[in-house]
């Protein structure tokens, strides 16, 4: 029987589930591809037996990151090198060495698994002065190594736009700059563009800090490893820009361009640097609305919880209009505010309106979207902004979804599953 909205005996619209069909390039043998890519660089001609190589590991939740790091370690060992891992994550982990080591352990990057030491410290060396007038900081352990191999994901940045965004260049600056460097770089971004600072500072780092190679990772919309590419230091800037084009094409997105209310089950630093990916929700240039030409347009965001791997860092909570009181109680505000102050994005740490139940939050959010009645509201419900292959959609999207070849309806319209206490289940 065809669904009829008039059959719904509820204040809320019914919801159906869609599966999105994204482009799906995927690396079948992740460790094998890492070894193959590094072998093409002939690093054995640069590394002498016994030399140390610092390998960077960041704070983001990158698919297969432990497998990738271990494969890098194994490849370097096969050349006679003595590799070790350094956390390259600016001020994350509460701005402490112990906190950063804990973040890595959450991604299964441990000494036991990877087969090499992890040397975590917040101490830096001032390498030289940037042309823009500030000192360039670099992790002391990495600086004292014979070589540094920069490994990280290339993706659209959550704040900056340009030919270079989030990737190896950023990791050489902010990640390896630790807290002292991260503070300075983010201050510089207020006066100069991110791309200018990256193109100014990265060559200084490459020239003064013995960068051996870069290993760029690009993911697809299904949170899978789509491409791994090794590059020599002189290739990093140009190849990162080219891989960024792929990353933008392959990234996940919401299925519809207009959303009255977006319900997000979890936010966290392992999902995005801003807890919620601004590229996905259309808030890259303004915390609470899309600017001209930006898509999608999301009027209100409800956040329900923090991911365990964010370790209480609620950065990005200030981008939401509403959240659950339990999320506020989960947050480590000292860690959150340190991260927001370091990045200069104070608004990301501001507390939204919070309530105890999902029903209260949904009612409040719908009441602020304009003249649209609750039954007619366009609502999407997602797990997080990284995993968007399947999305729950209110029935105002149903007619369009039936016509879209890139969407498959996998569950018919049904009531919003609020329990007796007024809460939704965890999205699955």
Short mmCIF file of C-alpha atoms in Angstrom, two decimals:
data_model
loop_
_atom_site.label_atom_id
_atom_site.label_comp_id
_atom_site.label_asym_id
_atom_site.label_seq_id
_atom_site.Cartn_x
_atom_site.Cartn_y
_atom_site.Cartn_z
CA UNK A 1 0.00 0.00 0.00
CA UNK A 2 1.31 3.47 -0.84
CA UNK A 3 2.35 5.54 2.14
CA UNK A 4 -0.05 8.37 2.99
CA UNK A 5 1.17 11.07 5.38
CA UNK A 6 -2.43 11.46 6.61
CA UNK A 7 -2.20 7.94 8.05
CA UNK A 8 0.41 9.13 10.56
CA UNK A 9 -1.22 9.49 13.96
CA UNK A 10 1.70 11.41 15.41
CA UNK A 11 2.97 14.94 15.87
CA UNK A 12 6.16 13.92 14.10
CA UNK A 13 6.58 12.79 10.50
CA UNK A 14 7.30 9.14 9.91
CA UNK A 15 10.82 8.12 8.89
CA UNK A 16 12.20 5.88 6.17
CA UNK A 17 15.77 4.72 5.64
CA UNK A 18 17.87 5.24 2.53
CA UNK A 19 21.15 3.78 1.41
CA UNK A 20 23.32 6.19 -0.57
CA UNK A 21 25.31 5.00 -3.57
CA UNK A 22 28.71 6.69 -3.55
CA UNK A 23 31.74 6.17 -5.74
CA UNK A 24 33.73 3.39 -4.08
CA UNK A 25 37.41 3.19 -4.94
CA UNK A 26 38.99 0.97 -2.30
CA UNK A 27 42.41 -0.46 -1.44
CA UNK A 28 42.04 -4.22 -1.03
CA UNK A 29 45.42 -4.93 0.62
CA UNK A 30 46.22 -1.91 2.77
CA UNK A 31 49.53 -3.14 4.22
CA UNK A 32 50.64 -4.43 0.83
CA UNK A 33 49.88 -1.10 -0.82
CA UNK A 34 51.90 0.77 1.82
CA UNK A 35 54.90 -1.47 1.20
CA UNK A 36 54.53 -1.13 -2.57
CA UNK A 37 54.27 2.66 -2.44
CA UNK A 38 57.30 3.08 -0.17
CA UNK A 39 59.36 0.64 -2.25
CA UNK A 40 58.86 2.86 -5.30
CA UNK A 41 60.73 5.69 -3.55
CA UNK A 42 63.97 3.66 -3.16
CA UNK A 43 64.38 4.92 0.39
CA UNK A 44 67.17 2.42 0.95
CA UNK A 45 69.43 4.80 -0.98
CA UNK A 46 68.90 7.46 1.70
CA UNK A 47 68.67 5.42 4.90
CA UNK A 48 71.81 3.91 6.38
CA UNK A 49 71.52 0.86 8.67
CA UNK A 50 70.69 1.84 12.22
CA UNK A 51 69.42 5.32 11.38
CA UNK A 52 66.30 6.47 13.20
CA UNK A 53 63.11 7.43 11.37
CA UNK A 54 60.28 9.28 13.13
CA UNK A 55 56.84 8.32 11.79
CA UNK A 56 53.95 10.70 12.43
CA UNK A 57 50.63 9.53 13.83
CA UNK A 58 47.73 11.97 14.19
CA UNK A 59 44.63 12.23 16.34
CA UNK A 60 41.96 11.63 13.69
CA UNK A 61 40.03 8.41 13.26
CA UNK A 62 41.59 7.29 9.99
CA UNK A 63 40.45 3.93 8.59
CA UNK A 64 43.11 1.22 8.95
CA UNK A 65 45.56 3.68 10.50
CA UNK A 66 47.18 1.12 12.82
CA UNK A 67 47.67 -1.27 9.89
CA UNK A 68 49.16 1.56 7.82
CA UNK A 69 51.57 2.69 10.55
CA UNK A 70 52.68 -0.87 11.25
CA UNK A 71 53.31 -1.45 7.53
CA UNK A 72 55.47 1.71 7.44
CA UNK A 73 57.41 0.44 10.46
CA UNK A 74 57.94 -2.96 8.85
CA UNK A 75 59.05 -1.41 5.56
CA UNK A 76 61.61 0.79 7.29
CA UNK A 77 62.89 -2.09 9.39
CA UNK A 78 63.46 -4.09 6.22
CA UNK A 79 65.85 -1.33 5.14
CA UNK A 80 67.80 -1.60 8.40
CA UNK A 81 66.30 1.53 9.93
CA UNK A 82 65.25 2.03 13.55
CA UNK A 83 61.76 3.56 13.29
CA UNK A 84 59.74 5.09 16.09
CA UNK A 85 56.34 6.82 16.24
CA UNK A 86 55.69 10.40 17.32
CA UNK A 87 52.21 11.80 18.02
CA UNK A 88 51.67 14.66 15.56
CA UNK A 89 48.49 16.25 16.82
CA UNK A 90 49.19 19.77 18.06
CA UNK A 91 47.44 20.34 21.38
CA UNK A 92 45.09 17.37 21.24
CA UNK A 93 45.03 14.85 24.04
CA UNK A 94 44.70 17.63 26.58
CA UNK A 95 48.02 19.08 25.46
CA UNK A 96 50.00 16.39 27.32
CA UNK A 97 52.31 13.60 26.16
CA UNK A 98 50.32 11.06 28.17
CA UNK A 99 47.04 12.22 26.64
CA UNK A 100 48.45 11.96 23.12
CA UNK A 101 49.82 8.48 23.79
CA UNK A 102 46.36 7.51 25.06
CA UNK A 103 44.74 8.82 21.88
CA UNK A 104 47.05 6.66 19.78
CA UNK A 105 46.27 3.61 21.90
CA UNK A 106 42.59 4.20 21.20
CA UNK A 107 43.38 3.66 17.51
CA UNK A 108 45.41 0.51 18.37
CA UNK A 109 48.66 2.33 17.63
CA UNK A 110 50.76 0.81 20.40
CA UNK A 111 54.38 -0.20 20.75
CA UNK A 112 53.37 -3.85 21.02
CA UNK A 113 51.27 -3.83 17.84
CA UNK A 114 53.47 -1.64 15.67
CA UNK A 115 56.73 -3.16 16.86
CA UNK A 116 58.59 0.06 17.65
CA UNK A 117 58.82 2.73 20.36
CA UNK A 118 56.38 5.62 20.70
CA UNK A 119 58.15 8.79 21.77
CA UNK A 120 55.61 11.28 23.05
CA UNK A 121 56.56 14.73 24.26
CA UNK A 122 55.25 18.27 24.03
CA UNK A 123 58.77 19.67 23.79
CA UNK A 124 59.69 21.42 20.56
CA UNK A 125 62.72 22.87 18.83
CA UNK A 126 62.55 26.26 17.12
CA UNK A 127 63.78 25.49 13.63
CA UNK A 128 63.88 29.00 12.19
CA UNK A 129 61.66 32.05 11.65
CA UNK A 130 58.81 32.09 9.16
CA UNK A 131 58.79 34.89 6.61
CA UNK A 132 55.55 36.06 8.23
CA UNK A 133 57.43 36.76 11.46
CA UNK A 134 56.90 33.89 13.91
CA UNK A 135 59.10 30.99 15.08
CA UNK A 136 58.65 27.56 13.49
CA UNK A 137 58.29 24.83 16.13
CA UNK A 138 59.00 21.14 15.51
CA UNK A 139 58.64 18.10 17.77
CA UNK A 140 61.98 17.52 19.52
CA UNK A 141 61.96 13.73 19.12
CA UNK A 142 61.27 14.07 15.40
CA UNK A 143 63.88 16.80 15.01
CA UNK A 144 66.55 14.64 16.63
CA UNK A 145 65.77 11.67 14.35
CA UNK A 146 67.90 11.01 11.28
CA UNK A 147 64.78 11.11 9.12
CA UNK A 148 61.06 11.93 9.41
CA UNK A 149 58.29 10.19 7.46
CA UNK A 150 55.03 12.15 7.48
CA UNK A 151 51.95 9.94 7.32
CA UNK A 152 48.39 11.28 7.33
CA UNK A 153 45.04 11.66 5.64
CA UNK A 154 44.33 14.24 2.94
CA UNK A 155 40.82 15.71 3.09
CA UNK A 156 38.87 18.97 2.94
CA UNK A 157 39.60 21.17 5.94
CA UNK A 158 36.71 22.06 8.22
CA UNK A 159 37.51 25.79 8.15
CA UNK A 160 39.97 26.67 5.38
CA UNK A 161 39.37 26.49 1.64
CA UNK A 162 41.99 26.42 -1.09
CA UNK A 163 44.38 24.27 -3.06
CA UNK A 164 45.79 22.88 0.20
CA UNK A 165 43.60 22.03 3.15
CA UNK A 166 44.00 19.16 5.63
CA UNK A 167 46.86 16.77 4.98
CA UNK A 168 50.60 16.25 5.16
CA UNK A 169 51.45 19.94 4.87
CA UNK A 170 49.20 20.71 7.85
CA UNK A 171 50.71 17.83 9.82
CA UNK A 172 54.23 19.17 9.28
CA UNK A 173 53.10 22.52 10.68
CA UNK A 174 50.44 22.06 13.33
CA UNK A 175 50.77 18.36 14.14
CA UNK A 176 54.54 18.35 14.61
CA UNK A 177 54.48 21.88 15.99
CA UNK A 178 52.82 20.45 19.12
CA UNK A 179 50.89 22.88 21.31
CA UNK A 180 53.38 25.76 21.06
CA UNK A 181 53.47 25.58 17.28
CA UNK A 182 49.74 25.02 16.92
CA UNK A 183 48.99 28.15 18.92
CA UNK A 184 51.30 30.27 16.75
CA UNK A 185 50.03 28.86 13.45
CA UNK A 186 46.40 29.40 14.34
CA UNK A 187 47.21 32.95 15.36
CA UNK A 188 48.93 33.44 12.01
CA UNK A 189 45.84 32.13 10.20
CA UNK A 190 43.94 35.14 11.53
CA UNK A 191 46.28 37.46 9.57
CA UNK A 192 47.24 35.27 6.60
CA UNK A 193 45.49 32.49 4.70
CA UNK A 194 46.07 28.89 5.72
CA UNK A 195 47.48 28.13 2.28
CA UNK A 196 49.97 30.99 2.44
CA UNK A 197 51.29 29.84 5.81
CA UNK A 198 51.45 26.21 4.66
CA UNK A 199 53.34 27.06 1.48
CA UNK A 200 55.65 29.38 3.43
CA UNK A 201 56.46 27.12 6.38
CA UNK A 202 56.42 23.61 4.90
CA UNK A 203 59.50 24.16 2.70
CA UNK A 204 61.35 25.40 5.80
CA UNK A 205 60.36 22.23 7.65
CA UNK A 206 61.30 20.02 4.71
CA UNK A 207 64.65 21.75 4.34
CA UNK A 208 65.59 21.86 8.02
CA UNK A 209 63.97 18.78 9.59
CA UNK A 210 65.19 15.92 7.37
CA UNK A 211 61.80 14.96 5.91
CA UNK A 212 62.33 11.62 4.21
CA UNK A 213 58.97 11.10 2.53
CA UNK A 214 55.23 11.61 2.80
CA UNK A 215 52.54 8.95 2.81
CA UNK A 216 49.14 10.37 1.89
CA UNK A 217 45.88 8.56 2.62
CA UNK A 218 42.58 9.33 0.91
CA UNK A 219 39.31 7.78 2.08
CA UNK A 220 36.05 7.14 0.29
CA UNK A 221 32.53 8.00 1.44
CA UNK A 222 32.22 4.64 3.21
CA UNK A 223 35.05 5.43 5.66
CA UNK A 224 37.37 3.05 3.80
CA UNK A 225 40.92 3.46 2.52
CA UNK A 226 40.51 4.52 -1.10
CA UNK A 227 44.08 5.47 -2.04
CA UNK A 228 47.55 5.41 -0.50
CA UNK A 229 50.38 7.28 -2.14
CA UNK A 230 54.00 7.72 -1.10
CA UNK A 231 55.84 10.82 -2.27
CA UNK A 232 59.27 12.39 -1.99
CA UNK A 233 59.58 15.64 -0.02
CA UNK A 234 59.66 17.83 -3.12
CA UNK A 235 56.45 16.22 -4.38
CA UNK A 236 54.35 16.68 -1.24
CA UNK A 237 52.83 20.09 -2.01
CA UNK A 238 51.85 19.33 -5.60
CA UNK A 239 50.60 15.79 -5.02
CA UNK A 240 48.64 16.77 -1.92
CA UNK A 241 46.79 19.40 -3.95
CA UNK A 242 45.92 16.79 -6.58
CA UNK A 243 44.85 14.21 -4.01
CA UNK A 244 42.66 16.82 -2.31
CA UNK A 245 40.59 17.01 -5.50
CA UNK A 246 39.96 13.26 -5.22
CA UNK A 247 39.21 13.51 -1.50
CA UNK A 248 36.54 16.15 -2.14
CA UNK A 249 34.96 14.02 -4.85
CA UNK A 250 34.92 10.91 -2.68
CA UNK A 251 33.82 12.39 0.65
CA UNK A 252 30.43 11.48 2.16
CA UNK A 253 27.52 13.92 2.08
CA UNK A 254 23.94 14.27 3.22
CA UNK A 255 21.40 12.95 0.71
CA UNK A 256 19.39 16.18 0.48
CA UNK A 257 20.41 19.86 0.23
CA UNK A 258 17.82 21.32 2.63
CA UNK A 259 17.41 20.13 6.21
CA UNK A 260 15.17 21.66 8.88
CA UNK A 261 16.61 19.52 11.70
CA UNK A 262 19.65 17.26 11.65
CA UNK A 263 19.85 14.72 14.48
CA UNK A 264 23.43 13.53 15.05
CA UNK A 265 23.97 10.58 17.36
CA UNK A 266 27.64 11.29 18.09
CA UNK A 267 30.27 13.95 17.65
CA UNK A 268 33.99 13.73 18.37
CA UNK A 269 37.55 14.48 17.31
CA UNK A 270 37.90 11.02 15.75
CA UNK A 271 35.00 11.94 13.45
CA UNK A 272 36.29 15.39 12.50
CA UNK A 273 38.57 18.07 13.86
CA UNK A 274 35.43 20.06 14.59
CA UNK A 275 33.49 17.11 16.02
CA UNK A 276 30.98 17.50 13.20
CA UNK A 277 32.44 17.87 9.70
CA UNK A 278 31.57 21.39 8.57
CA UNK A 279 31.86 20.31 4.93
CA UNK A 280 29.04 17.80 5.48
CA UNK A 281 26.65 20.10 7.34
CA UNK A 282 27.35 23.25 5.30
CA UNK A 283 28.82 25.36 8.09
CA UNK A 284 32.41 25.82 7.00
CA UNK A 285 32.28 29.61 7.11
CA UNK A 286 29.66 30.25 9.81
CA UNK A 287 29.02 28.13 12.89
CA UNK A 288 25.24 28.27 12.62
CA UNK A 289 24.26 28.70 9.00
CA UNK A 290 25.29 28.12 5.41
CA UNK A 291 26.69 31.15 3.64
CA UNK A 292 25.75 32.13 0.10
CA UNK A 293 26.55 29.32 -2.32
CA UNK A 294 27.19 26.77 0.44
CA UNK A 295 25.33 23.46 0.54
CA UNK A 296 23.62 21.83 2.30
CA UNK A 297 21.50 24.28 4.26
CA UNK A 298 20.88 22.90 7.75
CA UNK A 299 18.72 25.05 10.00
CA UNK A 300 19.14 23.24 13.32
CA UNK A 301 21.52 20.54 14.60
CA UNK A 302 20.87 18.27 17.59
CA UNK A 303 23.85 16.37 19.05
CA UNK A 304 23.13 13.37 21.25
CA UNK A 305 26.48 12.09 22.57
CA UNK A 306 30.29 12.11 22.36
CA UNK A 307 32.27 9.26 20.84
CA UNK A 308 34.38 7.26 23.32
CA UNK A 309 37.49 7.93 21.21
CA UNK A 310 37.17 11.70 21.63
CA UNK A 311 38.11 11.25 25.32
CA UNK A 312 35.75 13.99 26.46
CA UNK A 313 36.85 16.53 23.84
CA UNK A 314 33.56 18.15 22.83
CA UNK A 315 35.05 20.59 20.31
CA UNK A 316 32.30 21.38 17.81
CA UNK A 317 29.50 21.34 20.35
CA UNK A 318 29.18 25.08 19.78
CA UNK A 319 28.19 24.41 16.17
CA UNK A 320 25.01 22.70 17.34
CA UNK A 321 21.93 24.57 18.47
CA UNK A 322 20.74 21.79 20.80
CA UNK A 323 22.28 18.81 22.60
CA UNK A 324 21.46 16.31 25.30
CA UNK A 325 22.34 17.16 28.88
CA UNK A 326 24.13 13.82 29.10
CA UNK A 327 26.52 15.01 26.37
CA UNK A 328 27.35 18.10 28.42
CA UNK A 329 28.07 15.81 31.35
CA UNK A 330 30.31 13.60 29.19
CA UNK A 331 32.48 16.53 28.12
CA UNK A 332 35.89 17.27 29.56
CA UNK A 333 35.59 21.04 29.40
CA UNK A 334 39.23 21.71 30.25
CA UNK A 335 40.37 19.60 27.29
CA UNK A 336 37.67 21.03 25.03
CA UNK A 337 38.44 24.65 25.81
CA UNK A 338 42.20 24.11 25.48
CA UNK A 339 41.63 22.76 21.97
CA UNK A 340 39.31 25.64 21.05
CA UNK A 341 41.63 28.31 22.45
CA UNK A 342 44.63 26.77 20.65
CA UNK A 343 42.80 26.75 17.33
CA UNK A 344 41.34 30.21 17.90
CA UNK A 345 37.84 28.85 17.21
CA UNK A 346 36.28 29.83 20.52
CA UNK A 347 32.75 29.32 19.26
CA UNK A 348 33.29 25.59 18.82
CA UNK A 349 33.50 25.25 22.61
CA UNK A 350 30.38 27.22 23.49
CA UNK A 351 27.55 25.34 25.12
CA UNK A 352 24.25 25.01 23.19
CA UNK A 353 20.79 24.69 24.72
CA UNK A 354 20.68 21.27 26.36
CA UNK A 355 17.80 19.10 27.53
CA UNK A 356 17.41 15.66 29.08
CA UNK A 357 15.44 13.83 26.39
CA UNK A 358 15.40 13.56 22.62
CA UNK A 359 11.70 14.39 22.54
CA UNK A 360 12.33 17.73 24.27
CA UNK A 361 15.17 18.51 21.87
CA UNK A 362 13.21 17.63 18.75
CA UNK A 363 10.20 19.65 19.90
CA UNK A 364 12.41 22.65 20.66
CA UNK A 365 14.29 22.42 17.37
CA UNK A 366 11.14 22.10 15.25
CA UNK A 367 9.57 25.08 17.01
CA UNK A 368 12.40 27.29 15.68
CA UNK A 369 12.40 26.40 11.97
CA UNK A 370 9.67 28.81 10.90
CA UNK A 371 6.06 28.27 9.90
CA UNK A 372 6.58 24.65 8.85
CA UNK A 373 4.42 22.29 10.92
CA UNK A 374 6.19 19.42 12.70
CA UNK A 375 4.46 16.84 10.49
CA UNK A 376 5.85 18.56 7.38
CA UNK A 377 9.40 19.13 8.65
CA UNK A 378 12.45 17.87 6.79
CA UNK A 379 14.48 15.92 9.32
CA UNK A 380 17.54 13.73 8.82
CA UNK A 381 18.92 11.39 11.50
CA UNK A 382 22.53 10.21 11.17
CA UNK A 383 25.08 8.36 13.27
CA UNK A 384 27.83 10.91 12.63
CA UNK A 385 29.20 12.98 9.74
CA UNK A 386 31.71 10.32 8.75
CA UNK A 387 29.34 7.38 8.29
CA UNK A 388 26.61 8.47 5.88
CA UNK A 389 26.03 5.42 3.73
CA UNK A 390 22.64 4.99 5.40
CA UNK A 391 20.44 7.83 6.65
CA UNK A 392 17.03 8.05 8.32
CA UNK A 393 14.82 10.60 6.54
CA UNK A 394 11.45 12.13 7.33
CA UNK A 395 8.75 11.44 4.78
CA UNK A 396 8.89 14.91 3.23
CA UNK A 397 11.87 13.51 1.33
CA UNK A 398 10.09 10.34 0.23
CA UNK A 399 8.86 11.45 -3.20
CA UNK A 400 12.29 12.72 -4.23
CA UNK A 401 14.03 9.64 -2.85
CA UNK A 402 11.85 7.38 -5.02
CA UNK A 403 13.06 9.22 -8.12
CA UNK A 404 16.77 9.28 -7.29
CA UNK A 405 19.01 6.61 -8.80
CA UNK A 406 21.70 7.26 -6.19
CA UNK A 407 19.32 6.42 -3.33
CA UNK A 408 17.84 3.07 -2.36
CA UNK A 409 14.94 2.97 0.09
CA UNK A 410 15.76 0.09 2.44
CA UNK A 411 13.12 0.59 5.16
CA UNK A 412 9.58 1.92 4.63
CA UNK A 413 8.05 4.84 6.57
CA UNK A 414 7.51 4.11 10.25
CA UNK A 415 7.10 6.01 13.48
CA UNK A 416 10.04 7.77 15.09
CA UNK A 417 11.16 5.15 17.66
CA UNK A 418 10.96 7.23 20.82
CA UNK A 419 10.70 5.13 23.98
CA UNK A 420 8.45 5.82 26.97
CA UNK A 421 11.05 8.18 28.42
CA UNK A 422 11.18 10.19 25.17
CA UNK A 423 14.54 8.95 23.92
CA UNK A 424 15.69 7.49 20.62
CA UNK A 425 17.81 4.35 20.40
CA UNK A 426 21.43 4.57 19.31
CA UNK A 427 21.48 4.82 15.53
CA UNK A 428 22.51 1.53 13.93
#
